[in-house]
Amino acid sequence: MSEIREEILNLVMDLVRIKSTADRPEELKKVIDYAENYLKGTPLKITRYERNGKHSLVATFRDTKEPDVMFVGHMDVVEAEDWQFEPKIEGDRIFGRGVIDMKGPDAAMLALFKKLAELDKQPDIGLMLTTDEEVGSENGVEYLLKEEGWGARFAVIPDGGGALNIVYRGKGVVHLRAKAKGKAYHGSMPWMGENAIDKIISFYNELKGHFPKEPCGDPIHWHNTINLGRISGGKVVNQIPDHAEADIDIRFVKPWTSKKMFDFVKEIADKYSVELELISRGEPVETDPDHPYVQAFKRAAESVLGRNVELVVEYGATDGRFFAEKDIPNIVTCAEGGGAHSKDEWARISSYGELFDTMMKFLEEIGK
Protein backbone atom coordinates (compact mmCIF):
# COMPACT_ATOMS: atom_id res chain seq x y z
CA MET A 1 0.00 0.00 0.00
CA SER A 2 1.38 3.40 -1.01
CA GLU A 3 2.03 6.08 1.60
CA ILE A 4 -0.93 8.22 0.54
CA ARG A 5 -3.31 5.24 0.55
CA GLU A 6 -2.14 4.25 4.00
CA GLU A 7 -2.68 7.82 5.19
CA ILE A 8 -6.23 7.83 3.79
CA LEU A 9 -7.01 4.52 5.50
CA ASN A 10 -5.71 5.80 8.83
CA LEU A 11 -7.83 8.93 8.44
CA VAL A 12 -10.91 6.82 7.75
CA MET A 13 -10.36 4.72 10.84
CA ASP A 14 -9.86 7.78 13.04
CA LEU A 15 -12.99 9.45 11.65
CA VAL A 16 -15.18 6.36 12.03
CA ARG A 17 -14.27 6.17 15.72
CA ILE A 18 -15.78 9.63 16.26
CA LYS A 19 -19.49 9.04 16.95
CA SER A 20 -20.67 12.12 15.07
CA THR A 21 -24.42 11.53 15.11
CA ALA A 22 -27.06 14.26 15.26
CA ASP A 23 -27.71 13.73 18.98
CA ARG A 24 -24.04 14.09 19.99
CA PRO A 25 -23.12 17.79 19.52
CA GLU A 26 -19.77 17.33 21.26
CA GLU A 27 -18.83 14.65 18.72
CA LEU A 28 -19.94 16.87 15.82
CA LYS A 29 -17.51 19.49 17.08
CA LYS A 30 -14.83 16.86 17.62
CA VAL A 31 -14.97 15.60 14.04
CA ILE A 32 -14.60 19.12 12.61
CA ASP A 33 -11.81 19.79 15.11
CA TYR A 34 -10.06 16.69 13.76
CA ALA A 35 -10.34 17.92 10.17
CA GLU A 36 -9.11 21.39 11.09
CA ASN A 37 -6.13 20.05 13.03
CA TYR A 38 -5.21 17.79 10.12
CA LEU A 39 -5.15 20.76 7.73
CA LYS A 40 -3.37 23.18 10.06
CA GLY A 41 0.12 24.24 9.09
CA THR A 42 -0.77 24.40 5.40
CA PRO A 43 -1.41 27.50 3.23
CA LEU A 44 -5.15 26.83 3.51
CA LYS A 45 -7.35 29.59 4.84
CA ILE A 46 -9.74 27.84 7.23
CA THR A 47 -13.00 29.35 8.45
CA ARG A 48 -15.04 27.67 11.19
CA TYR A 49 -18.81 27.95 11.65
CA GLU A 50 -21.32 26.77 14.24
CA ARG A 51 -25.09 27.10 13.88
CA ASN A 52 -27.60 25.47 16.19
CA GLY A 53 -24.98 23.06 17.47
CA LYS A 54 -23.91 21.95 13.98
CA HIS A 55 -20.25 22.61 13.21
CA SER A 56 -18.66 23.12 9.81
CA LEU A 57 -15.57 24.49 8.13
CA VAL A 58 -14.58 25.85 4.74
CA ALA A 59 -10.94 25.82 3.60
CA THR A 60 -9.57 27.57 0.50
CA PHE A 61 -6.11 28.15 -0.88
CA ARG A 62 -7.03 31.64 -2.02
CA ASP A 63 -8.75 34.52 -0.27
CA THR A 64 -12.14 34.02 -1.93
CA LYS A 65 -15.63 32.77 -1.17
CA GLU A 66 -16.11 31.61 -4.75
CA PRO A 67 -13.33 29.19 -5.68
CA ASP A 68 -13.24 27.58 -9.10
CA VAL A 69 -14.19 24.18 -7.60
CA MET A 70 -15.68 23.40 -4.21
CA PHE A 71 -15.29 19.87 -2.86
CA VAL A 72 -18.13 19.12 -0.45
CA GLY A 73 -18.47 16.51 2.28
CA HIS A 74 -20.47 15.81 5.42
CA MET A 75 -18.88 14.34 8.52
CA ASP A 76 -22.05 13.41 10.39
CA VAL A 77 -23.41 9.87 10.27
CA VAL A 78 -26.66 8.16 11.16
CA GLU A 79 -27.07 6.39 14.48
CA ALA A 80 -25.42 3.01 14.96
CA GLU A 81 -24.57 0.48 17.63
CA ASP A 82 -21.30 1.09 19.48
CA TRP A 83 -19.46 -1.75 17.73
CA GLN A 84 -20.06 -0.10 14.35
CA PHE A 85 -17.85 2.81 15.39
CA GLU A 86 -14.85 0.48 15.58
CA PRO A 87 -13.74 -0.12 11.97
CA LYS A 88 -13.00 -3.67 10.87
CA ILE A 89 -10.84 -4.66 7.89
CA GLU A 90 -11.31 -7.84 5.89
CA GLY A 91 -9.05 -8.03 2.87
CA ASP A 92 -9.75 -5.01 0.66
CA ARG A 93 -12.93 -4.12 2.52
CA ILE A 94 -13.47 -1.95 5.56
CA PHE A 95 -16.65 -2.08 7.63
CA GLY A 96 -18.00 0.57 9.98
CA ARG A 97 -20.38 3.49 10.30
CA GLY A 98 -19.54 6.11 7.71
CA VAL A 99 -16.93 4.20 5.69
CA ILE A 100 -18.91 4.98 2.52
CA ASP A 101 -21.42 7.61 3.78
CA MET A 102 -19.23 9.50 3.87
CA LYS A 103 -16.15 9.57 6.06
CA GLY A 104 -14.20 7.47 3.58
CA PRO A 105 -14.60 10.03 0.80
CA ASP A 106 -14.00 12.80 3.38
CA ALA A 107 -10.63 11.22 4.16
CA ALA A 108 -9.72 11.13 0.47
CA MET A 109 -10.55 14.84 0.17
CA LEU A 110 -8.60 15.75 3.30
CA ALA A 111 -5.56 13.87 1.98
CA LEU A 112 -6.00 15.55 -1.41
CA PHE A 113 -5.88 19.05 0.10
CA LYS A 114 -2.94 18.17 2.32
CA LYS A 115 -1.04 16.89 -0.72
CA LEU A 116 -1.91 19.93 -2.84
CA ALA A 117 -0.67 22.17 -0.03
CA GLU A 118 2.84 20.88 -0.74
CA LEU A 119 2.84 22.36 -4.27
CA ASP A 120 4.53 25.66 -5.08
CA LYS A 121 1.25 26.90 -6.58
CA GLN A 122 -2.12 25.60 -5.40
CA PRO A 123 -5.28 25.45 -7.51
CA ASP A 124 -8.25 27.73 -6.86
CA ILE A 125 -10.33 25.20 -4.94
CA GLY A 126 -12.18 24.89 -1.66
CA LEU A 127 -13.22 22.21 0.81
CA MET A 128 -16.57 22.45 2.62
CA LEU A 129 -17.18 20.02 5.49
CA THR A 130 -20.43 20.00 7.46
CA THR A 131 -22.14 17.94 10.17
CA ASP A 132 -25.87 17.96 9.43
CA GLU A 133 -26.41 16.40 6.00
CA GLU A 134 -28.16 13.39 7.51
CA VAL A 135 -30.77 15.71 9.07
CA GLY A 136 -31.40 18.05 6.15
CA SER A 137 -28.33 20.34 5.84
CA GLU A 138 -30.21 23.42 7.09
CA ASN A 139 -27.34 24.42 9.39
CA GLY A 140 -24.59 23.22 7.07
CA VAL A 141 -24.44 23.59 3.30
CA GLU A 142 -27.72 25.49 3.02
CA TYR A 143 -26.62 27.99 5.69
CA LEU A 144 -23.12 28.40 4.26
CA LEU A 145 -24.37 29.08 0.74
CA LYS A 146 -27.39 31.23 1.56
CA GLU A 147 -26.28 33.17 4.62
CA GLU A 148 -22.48 33.12 4.64
CA GLY A 149 -22.17 33.81 0.93
CA TRP A 150 -20.11 30.82 -0.14
CA GLY A 151 -20.26 29.65 -3.73
CA ALA A 152 -18.13 28.24 -6.55
CA ARG A 153 -18.04 27.86 -10.32
CA PHE A 154 -18.46 24.10 -9.91
CA ALA A 155 -18.95 21.62 -7.04
CA VAL A 156 -17.87 18.01 -6.56
CA ILE A 157 -19.76 16.01 -3.93
CA PRO A 158 -18.46 12.43 -3.38
CA ASP A 159 -21.62 11.24 -1.65
CA GLY A 160 -23.47 9.04 -4.15
CA GLY A 161 -23.46 7.40 -7.53
CA GLY A 162 -21.06 4.64 -6.46
CA ALA A 163 -17.81 3.34 -7.95
CA LEU A 164 -16.93 6.76 -9.40
CA ASN A 165 -19.98 6.93 -11.62
CA ILE A 166 -21.07 10.54 -12.08
CA VAL A 167 -24.50 11.78 -11.00
CA TYR A 168 -25.40 14.80 -13.12
CA ARG A 169 -29.17 14.88 -12.60
CA GLY A 170 -31.07 14.65 -9.34
CA LYS A 171 -34.73 15.00 -8.45
CA GLY A 172 -36.07 17.82 -6.35
CA VAL A 173 -37.79 17.05 -3.07
CA VAL A 174 -40.71 18.38 -1.04
CA HIS A 175 -41.46 16.81 2.35
CA LEU A 176 -44.84 17.81 3.75
CA ARG A 177 -46.91 17.19 6.85
CA ALA A 178 -50.65 17.23 6.22
CA LYS A 179 -52.89 17.90 9.24
CA ALA A 180 -56.66 17.57 9.54
CA LYS A 181 -59.12 18.31 12.33
CA GLY A 182 -62.48 16.65 12.87
CA LYS A 183 -65.19 16.25 15.46
CA ALA A 184 -65.04 13.37 17.94
CA TYR A 185 -68.10 11.23 18.60
CA HIS A 186 -68.94 7.61 19.32
CA GLY A 187 -67.82 5.34 16.53
CA SER A 188 -71.25 3.77 16.22
CA MET A 189 -72.71 7.09 15.05
CA PRO A 190 -70.41 8.45 12.33
CA TRP A 191 -73.08 10.90 11.13
CA MET A 192 -72.67 12.78 14.40
CA GLY A 193 -68.95 13.38 14.04
CA GLU A 194 -66.38 14.51 11.48
CA ASN A 195 -63.64 12.00 10.65
CA ALA A 196 -60.22 13.65 10.39
CA ILE A 197 -58.59 10.50 8.98
CA ASP A 198 -61.17 10.43 6.17
CA LYS A 199 -60.12 13.96 5.24
CA ILE A 200 -56.47 12.94 5.03
CA ILE A 201 -57.30 9.85 2.96
CA SER A 202 -59.54 11.75 0.54
CA PHE A 203 -56.94 14.48 0.11
CA TYR A 204 -54.12 12.00 -0.45
CA ASN A 205 -56.07 9.86 -2.92
CA GLU A 206 -56.81 12.88 -5.11
CA LEU A 207 -53.23 14.10 -4.86
CA LYS A 208 -51.80 10.68 -5.74
CA GLY A 209 -53.95 10.61 -8.87
CA HIS A 210 -51.78 13.37 -10.33
CA PHE A 211 -48.64 11.19 -10.22
CA PRO A 212 -47.71 8.40 -12.66
CA LYS A 213 -48.74 4.89 -11.68
CA GLU A 214 -46.25 2.05 -11.62
CA PRO A 215 -45.25 0.29 -13.76
CA CYS A 216 -44.78 3.51 -15.68
CA GLY A 217 -42.90 2.23 -18.72
CA ASP A 218 -39.89 4.49 -18.10
CA PRO A 219 -36.86 2.32 -17.22
CA ILE A 220 -35.18 5.13 -15.25
CA HIS A 221 -38.44 6.46 -13.74
CA TRP A 222 -37.53 10.06 -14.51
CA HIS A 223 -40.85 11.50 -13.43
CA ASN A 224 -42.53 12.89 -10.33
CA THR A 225 -43.21 10.40 -7.52
CA ILE A 226 -45.14 10.43 -4.25
CA ASN A 227 -44.94 8.32 -1.11
CA LEU A 228 -47.12 8.38 1.99
CA GLY A 229 -44.45 7.70 4.58
CA ARG A 230 -46.40 8.03 7.82
CA ILE A 231 -50.00 8.48 8.89
CA SER A 232 -51.50 8.76 12.37
CA GLY A 233 -54.74 9.83 14.00
CA GLY A 234 -57.50 8.99 16.42
CA LYS A 235 -57.28 7.48 19.88
CA VAL A 236 -59.38 4.32 20.06
CA VAL A 237 -61.28 2.11 17.63
CA ASN A 238 -64.77 3.14 18.75
CA GLN A 239 -64.27 6.89 18.54
CA ILE A 240 -64.48 9.14 15.49
CA PRO A 241 -60.99 10.68 15.19
CA ASP A 242 -60.86 14.43 15.68
CA HIS A 243 -57.26 14.72 14.47
CA ALA A 244 -55.00 13.11 11.90
CA GLU A 245 -51.74 13.84 10.17
CA ALA A 246 -49.63 12.34 7.41
CA ASP A 247 -46.06 12.84 6.20
CA ILE A 248 -45.70 12.88 2.43
CA ASP A 249 -42.51 12.54 0.38
CA ILE A 250 -42.66 14.05 -3.12
CA ARG A 251 -39.79 13.85 -5.62
CA PHE A 252 -40.03 15.90 -8.79
CA VAL A 253 -38.22 16.76 -12.00
CA LYS A 254 -37.94 19.95 -13.98
CA PRO A 255 -39.79 22.11 -14.98
CA TRP A 256 -41.39 21.71 -11.52
CA THR A 257 -39.93 23.73 -8.65
CA SER A 258 -40.45 23.24 -4.92
CA LYS A 259 -42.68 26.32 -4.77
CA LYS A 260 -44.77 25.23 -7.74
CA MET A 261 -45.18 21.76 -6.21
CA PHE A 262 -46.12 23.09 -2.77
CA ASP A 263 -48.68 25.47 -4.26
CA PHE A 264 -50.16 22.64 -6.32
CA VAL A 265 -50.52 20.37 -3.29
CA LYS A 266 -51.97 23.19 -1.19
CA GLU A 267 -54.70 23.82 -3.74
CA ILE A 268 -55.88 20.23 -3.32
CA ALA A 269 -55.43 20.29 0.47
CA ASP A 270 -57.63 23.37 0.78
CA LYS A 271 -60.53 21.47 -0.83
CA TYR A 272 -60.50 19.04 2.12
CA SER A 273 -59.71 21.56 4.90
CA VAL A 274 -56.28 20.00 5.30
CA GLU A 275 -53.42 22.17 6.59
CA LEU A 276 -49.91 21.77 5.16
CA GLU A 277 -46.57 22.16 6.91
CA LEU A 278 -43.39 22.28 4.82
CA ILE A 279 -40.82 20.00 6.46
CA SER A 280 -38.04 20.35 3.88
CA ARG A 281 -37.53 21.07 0.24
CA GLY A 282 -34.87 21.12 -2.46
CA GLU A 283 -34.63 21.94 -6.14
CA PRO A 284 -33.74 19.48 -8.89
CA VAL A 285 -30.12 19.20 -10.01
CA GLU A 286 -29.64 19.38 -13.75
CA THR A 287 -25.99 19.75 -14.76
CA ASP A 288 -25.14 19.77 -18.46
CA PRO A 289 -23.42 16.42 -19.15
CA ASP A 290 -21.26 18.21 -21.73
CA HIS A 291 -20.04 20.78 -19.21
CA PRO A 292 -16.23 20.86 -19.57
CA TYR A 293 -15.72 20.03 -15.88
CA VAL A 294 -18.11 17.06 -16.07
CA GLN A 295 -16.23 15.72 -19.05
CA ALA A 296 -12.88 16.42 -17.38
CA PHE A 297 -13.94 14.43 -14.31
CA LYS A 298 -15.16 11.61 -16.56
CA ARG A 299 -11.84 11.47 -18.41
CA ALA A 300 -9.94 11.52 -15.12
CA ALA A 301 -11.98 8.66 -13.64
CA GLU A 302 -11.70 6.58 -16.80
CA SER A 303 -7.94 7.12 -16.85
CA VAL A 304 -7.65 5.90 -13.26
CA LEU A 305 -10.06 2.97 -13.56
CA GLY A 306 -9.29 1.86 -17.10
CA ARG A 307 -12.98 1.52 -17.93
CA ASN A 308 -15.98 3.53 -19.03
CA VAL A 309 -17.53 5.73 -16.35
CA GLU A 310 -21.26 6.27 -16.63
CA LEU A 311 -23.29 9.44 -16.23
CA VAL A 312 -26.25 8.50 -14.03
CA VAL A 313 -29.26 10.00 -12.27
CA GLU A 314 -30.04 10.19 -8.55
CA TYR A 315 -33.48 9.79 -6.97
CA GLY A 316 -32.63 10.83 -3.42
CA ALA A 317 -31.73 14.38 -2.43
CA THR A 318 -28.08 15.42 -1.97
CA ASP A 319 -26.37 18.64 -0.99
CA GLY A 320 -26.14 19.32 -4.71
CA ARG A 321 -29.66 20.76 -4.52
CA PHE A 322 -28.41 23.81 -2.64
CA PHE A 323 -25.73 24.49 -5.24
CA ALA A 324 -28.35 24.04 -7.97
CA GLU A 325 -30.48 26.75 -6.32
CA LYS A 326 -27.57 29.14 -6.87
CA ASP A 327 -27.15 27.91 -10.46
CA ILE A 328 -23.82 26.28 -9.58
CA PRO A 329 -23.28 23.16 -11.72
CA ASN A 330 -22.32 20.15 -9.66
CA ILE A 331 -21.76 16.42 -9.79
CA VAL A 332 -22.07 13.67 -7.21
CA THR A 333 -19.74 10.67 -7.22
CA CYS A 334 -18.27 8.28 -4.67
CA ALA A 335 -15.86 5.52 -3.80
CA GLU A 336 -17.10 1.93 -4.07
CA GLY A 337 -19.11 0.48 -1.20
CA GLY A 338 -22.58 -0.28 0.05
CA GLY A 339 -24.87 -0.81 3.01
CA ALA A 340 -25.07 2.86 3.95
CA HIS A 341 -27.20 3.37 7.09
CA SER A 342 -27.13 -0.39 7.76
CA LYS A 343 -25.19 -2.68 10.08
CA ASP A 344 -23.21 -3.94 7.08
CA GLU A 345 -21.88 -0.63 5.75
CA TRP A 346 -18.68 -1.27 3.82
CA ALA A 347 -16.24 0.26 1.36
CA ARG A 348 -13.55 -1.11 -0.90
CA ILE A 349 -10.35 0.27 0.57
CA SER A 350 -8.54 0.56 -2.76
CA SER A 351 -11.40 2.67 -4.13
CA TYR A 352 -10.43 5.46 -1.70
CA GLY A 353 -7.16 5.71 -3.57
CA GLU A 354 -8.98 5.65 -6.89
CA LEU A 355 -11.15 8.54 -5.75
CA PHE A 356 -8.06 10.46 -4.61
CA ASP A 357 -6.28 9.85 -7.92
CA THR A 358 -9.39 10.83 -9.91
CA MET A 359 -9.78 14.12 -8.05
CA MET A 360 -6.08 14.86 -8.54
CA LYS A 361 -6.22 14.09 -12.27
CA PHE A 362 -9.43 16.11 -12.58
CA LEU A 363 -7.66 19.16 -11.18
CA GLU A 364 -4.74 18.57 -13.55
CA GLU A 365 -7.21 18.36 -16.46
CA ILE A 366 -8.98 21.63 -15.73
CA GLY A 367 -5.69 23.35 -14.93
CA LYS A 368 -4.19 22.70 -18.36
Tab-separated table of C-alpha atoms in Angstrom, residues 19-218:
chain	number	residue	atom	x	y	z
A	19	LYS	CA	-19.488	9.043	16.950
A	20	SER	CA	-20.667	12.121	15.073
A	21	THR	CA	-24.415	11.535	15.115
A	22	ALA	CA	-27.060	14.263	15.260
A	23	ASP	CA	-27.714	13.728	18.979
A	24	ARG	CA	-24.041	14.093	19.990
A	25	PRO	CA	-23.116	17.786	19.517
A	26	GLU	CA	-19.772	17.328	21.255
A	27	GLU	CA	-18.835	14.650	18.718
A	28	LEU	CA	-19.936	16.873	15.817
A	29	LYS	CA	-17.509	19.492	17.078
A	30	LYS	CA	-14.834	16.857	17.624
A	31	VAL	CA	-14.968	15.599	14.036
A	32	ILE	CA	-14.605	19.117	12.614
A	33	ASP	CA	-11.812	19.790	15.114
A	34	TYR	CA	-10.063	16.694	13.761
A	35	ALA	CA	-10.335	17.923	10.168
A	36	GLU	CA	-9.107	21.392	11.091
A	37	ASN	CA	-6.133	20.047	13.031
A	38	TYR	CA	-5.212	17.788	10.117
A	39	LEU	CA	-5.146	20.761	7.726
A	40	LYS	CA	-3.365	23.183	10.062
A	41	GLY	CA	0.117	24.244	9.091
A	42	THR	CA	-0.771	24.401	5.397
A	43	PRO	CA	-1.410	27.497	3.234
A	44	LEU	CA	-5.146	26.827	3.508
A	45	LYS	CA	-7.355	29.588	4.836
A	46	ILE	CA	-9.741	27.835	7.234
A	47	THR	CA	-13.002	29.352	8.453
A	48	ARG	CA	-15.042	27.672	11.187
A	49	TYR	CA	-18.806	27.946	11.648
A	50	GLU	CA	-21.325	26.774	14.236
A	51	ARG	CA	-25.088	27.101	13.885
A	52	ASN	CA	-27.602	25.472	16.194
A	53	GLY	CA	-24.984	23.058	17.468
A	54	LYS	CA	-23.908	21.950	13.983
A	55	HIS	CA	-20.254	22.612	13.205
A	56	SER	CA	-18.662	23.123	9.805
A	57	LEU	CA	-15.570	24.495	8.129
A	58	VAL	CA	-14.578	25.846	4.737
A	59	ALA	CA	-10.942	25.819	3.598
A	60	THR	CA	-9.572	27.570	0.505
A	61	PHE	CA	-6.106	28.149	-0.875
A	62	ARG	CA	-7.034	31.636	-2.021
A	63	ASP	CA	-8.751	34.516	-0.270
A	64	THR	CA	-12.138	34.019	-1.934
A	65	LYS	CA	-15.628	32.774	-1.171
A	66	GLU	CA	-16.107	31.609	-4.753
A	67	PRO	CA	-13.332	29.190	-5.685
A	68	ASP	CA	-13.235	27.579	-9.098
A	69	VAL	CA	-14.195	24.177	-7.604
A	70	MET	CA	-15.684	23.404	-4.211
A	71	PHE	CA	-15.285	19.875	-2.861
A	72	VAL	CA	-18.127	19.121	-0.446
A	73	GLY	CA	-18.471	16.508	2.285
A	74	HIS	CA	-20.471	15.806	5.421
A	75	MET	CA	-18.882	14.341	8.522
A	76	ASP	CA	-22.055	13.414	10.394
A	77	VAL	CA	-23.411	9.872	10.272
A	78	VAL	CA	-26.661	8.155	11.157
A	79	GLU	CA	-27.074	6.393	14.484
A	80	ALA	CA	-25.421	3.006	14.956
A	81	GLU	CA	-24.568	0.479	17.635
A	82	ASP	CA	-21.300	1.091	19.475
A	83	TRP	CA	-19.457	-1.752	17.733
A	84	GLN	CA	-20.061	-0.098	14.353
A	85	PHE	CA	-17.849	2.808	15.385
A	86	GLU	CA	-14.851	0.484	15.580
A	87	PRO	CA	-13.739	-0.124	11.967
A	88	LYS	CA	-13.001	-3.668	10.869
A	89	ILE	CA	-10.842	-4.664	7.894
A	90	GLU	CA	-11.314	-7.844	5.894
A	91	GLY	CA	-9.054	-8.028	2.866
A	92	ASP	CA	-9.751	-5.010	0.657
A	93	ARG	CA	-12.930	-4.122	2.518
A	94	ILE	CA	-13.469	-1.952	5.561
A	95	PHE	CA	-16.649	-2.084	7.631
A	96	GLY	CA	-17.997	0.571	9.978
A	97	ARG	CA	-20.377	3.491	10.300
A	98	GLY	CA	-19.537	6.108	7.711
A	99	VAL	CA	-16.929	4.202	5.687
A	100	ILE	CA	-18.913	4.981	2.518
A	101	ASP	CA	-21.418	7.608	3.780
A	102	MET	CA	-19.230	9.496	3.867
A	103	LYS	CA	-16.148	9.573	6.065
A	104	GLY	CA	-14.196	7.472	3.580
A	105	PRO	CA	-14.602	10.033	0.796
A	106	ASP	CA	-14.003	12.798	3.379
A	107	ALA	CA	-10.634	11.217	4.159
A	108	ALA	CA	-9.720	11.129	0.469
A	109	MET	CA	-10.554	14.842	0.171
A	110	LEU	CA	-8.596	15.753	3.305
A	111	ALA	CA	-5.565	13.869	1.981
A	112	LEU	CA	-5.999	15.553	-1.405
A	113	PHE	CA	-5.884	19.048	0.098
A	114	LYS	CA	-2.938	18.165	2.324
A	115	LYS	CA	-1.041	16.890	-0.715
A	116	LEU	CA	-1.907	19.930	-2.836
A	117	ALA	CA	-0.673	22.170	-0.026
A	118	GLU	CA	2.845	20.882	-0.742
A	119	LEU	CA	2.839	22.361	-4.272
A	120	ASP	CA	4.525	25.656	-5.080
A	121	LYS	CA	1.250	26.899	-6.585
A	122	GLN	CA	-2.116	25.597	-5.401
A	123	PRO	CA	-5.281	25.451	-7.507
A	124	ASP	CA	-8.248	27.732	-6.857
A	125	ILE	CA	-10.333	25.199	-4.939
A	126	GLY	CA	-12.181	24.889	-1.657
A	127	LEU	CA	-13.221	22.206	0.812
A	128	MET	CA	-16.569	22.455	2.615
A	129	LEU	CA	-17.179	20.019	5.492
A	130	THR	CA	-20.431	19.999	7.460
A	131	THR	CA	-22.141	17.938	10.173
A	132	ASP	CA	-25.869	17.955	9.434
A	133	GLU	CA	-26.413	16.402	5.997
A	134	GLU	CA	-28.163	13.392	7.508
A	135	VAL	CA	-30.766	15.705	9.069
A	136	GLY	CA	-31.399	18.053	6.153
A	137	SER	CA	-28.329	20.343	5.838
A	138	GLU	CA	-30.210	23.415	7.095
A	139	ASN	CA	-27.337	24.420	9.391
A	140	GLY	CA	-24.592	23.222	7.068
A	141	VAL	CA	-24.438	23.586	3.295
A	142	GLU	CA	-27.720	25.488	3.021
A	143	TYR	CA	-26.620	27.988	5.690
A	144	LEU	CA	-23.116	28.396	4.255
A	145	LEU	CA	-24.372	29.077	0.736
A	146	LYS	CA	-27.390	31.232	1.565
A	147	GLU	CA	-26.285	33.172	4.624
A	148	GLU	CA	-22.485	33.123	4.642
A	149	GLY	CA	-22.168	33.813	0.930
A	150	TRP	CA	-20.109	30.824	-0.138
A	151	GLY	CA	-20.258	29.653	-3.734
A	152	ALA	CA	-18.134	28.239	-6.553
A	153	ARG	CA	-18.041	27.861	-10.316
A	154	PHE	CA	-18.457	24.102	-9.908
A	155	ALA	CA	-18.952	21.625	-7.043
A	156	VAL	CA	-17.866	18.008	-6.560
A	157	ILE	CA	-19.758	16.006	-3.927
A	158	PRO	CA	-18.456	12.430	-3.384
A	159	ASP	CA	-21.619	11.241	-1.649
A	160	GLY	CA	-23.467	9.041	-4.146
A	161	GLY	CA	-23.457	7.397	-7.535
A	162	GLY	CA	-21.065	4.644	-6.457
A	163	ALA	CA	-17.813	3.340	-7.949
A	164	LEU	CA	-16.926	6.756	-9.399
A	165	ASN	CA	-19.985	6.935	-11.618
A	166	ILE	CA	-21.073	10.545	-12.081
A	167	VAL	CA	-24.503	11.780	-11.000
A	168	TYR	CA	-25.399	14.803	-13.121
A	169	ARG	CA	-29.174	14.876	-12.602
A	170	GLY	CA	-31.074	14.650	-9.345
A	171	LYS	CA	-34.728	15.003	-8.446
A	172	GLY	CA	-36.068	17.825	-6.346
A	173	VAL	CA	-37.789	17.055	-3.067
A	174	VAL	CA	-40.708	18.383	-1.036
A	175	HIS	CA	-41.458	16.811	2.351
A	176	LEU	CA	-44.844	17.806	3.748
A	177	ARG	CA	-46.908	17.192	6.853
A	178	ALA	CA	-50.654	17.231	6.217
A	179	LYS	CA	-52.893	17.902	9.239
A	180	ALA	CA	-56.663	17.568	9.539
A	181	LYS	CA	-59.123	18.314	12.329
A	182	GLY	CA	-62.480	16.646	12.872
A	183	LYS	CA	-65.192	16.252	15.464
A	184	ALA	CA	-65.040	13.369	17.941
A	185	TYR	CA	-68.102	11.233	18.598
A	186	HIS	CA	-68.935	7.615	19.319
A	187	GLY	CA	-67.819	5.340	16.527
A	188	SER	CA	-71.249	3.768	16.221
A	189	MET	CA	-72.709	7.090	15.055
A	190	PRO	CA	-70.410	8.450	12.330
A	191	TRP	CA	-73.081	10.896	11.132
A	192	MET	CA	-72.668	12.785	14.403
A	193	GLY	CA	-68.954	13.378	14.043
A	194	GLU	CA	-66.383	14.509	11.484
A	195	ASN	CA	-63.645	11.997	10.650
A	196	ALA	CA	-60.225	13.647	10.395
A	197	ILE	CA	-58.594	10.502	8.976
A	198	ASP	CA	-61.167	10.428	6.165
A	199	LYS	CA	-60.119	13.960	5.236
A	200	ILE	CA	-56.470	12.941	5.027
A	201	ILE	CA	-57.297	9.851	2.962
A	202	SER	CA	-59.539	11.754	0.537
A	203	PHE	CA	-56.942	14.483	0.108
A	204	TYR	CA	-54.117	11.999	-0.454
A	205	ASN	CA	-56.066	9.863	-2.921
A	206	GLU	CA	-56.809	12.880	-5.107
A	207	LEU	CA	-53.227	14.096	-4.858
A	208	LYS	CA	-51.796	10.684	-5.739
A	209	GLY	CA	-53.947	10.607	-8.867
A	210	HIS	CA	-51.778	13.367	-10.328
A	211	PHE	CA	-48.642	11.189	-10.217
A	212	PRO	CA	-47.705	8.397	-12.657
A	213	LYS	CA	-48.736	4.890	-11.676
A	214	GLU	CA	-46.249	2.049	-11.620
A	215	PRO	CA	-45.253	0.286	-13.762
A	216	CYS	CA	-44.785	3.513	-15.683
A	217	GLY	CA	-42.896	2.230	-18.716
A	218	ASP	CA	-39.894	4.490	-18.099
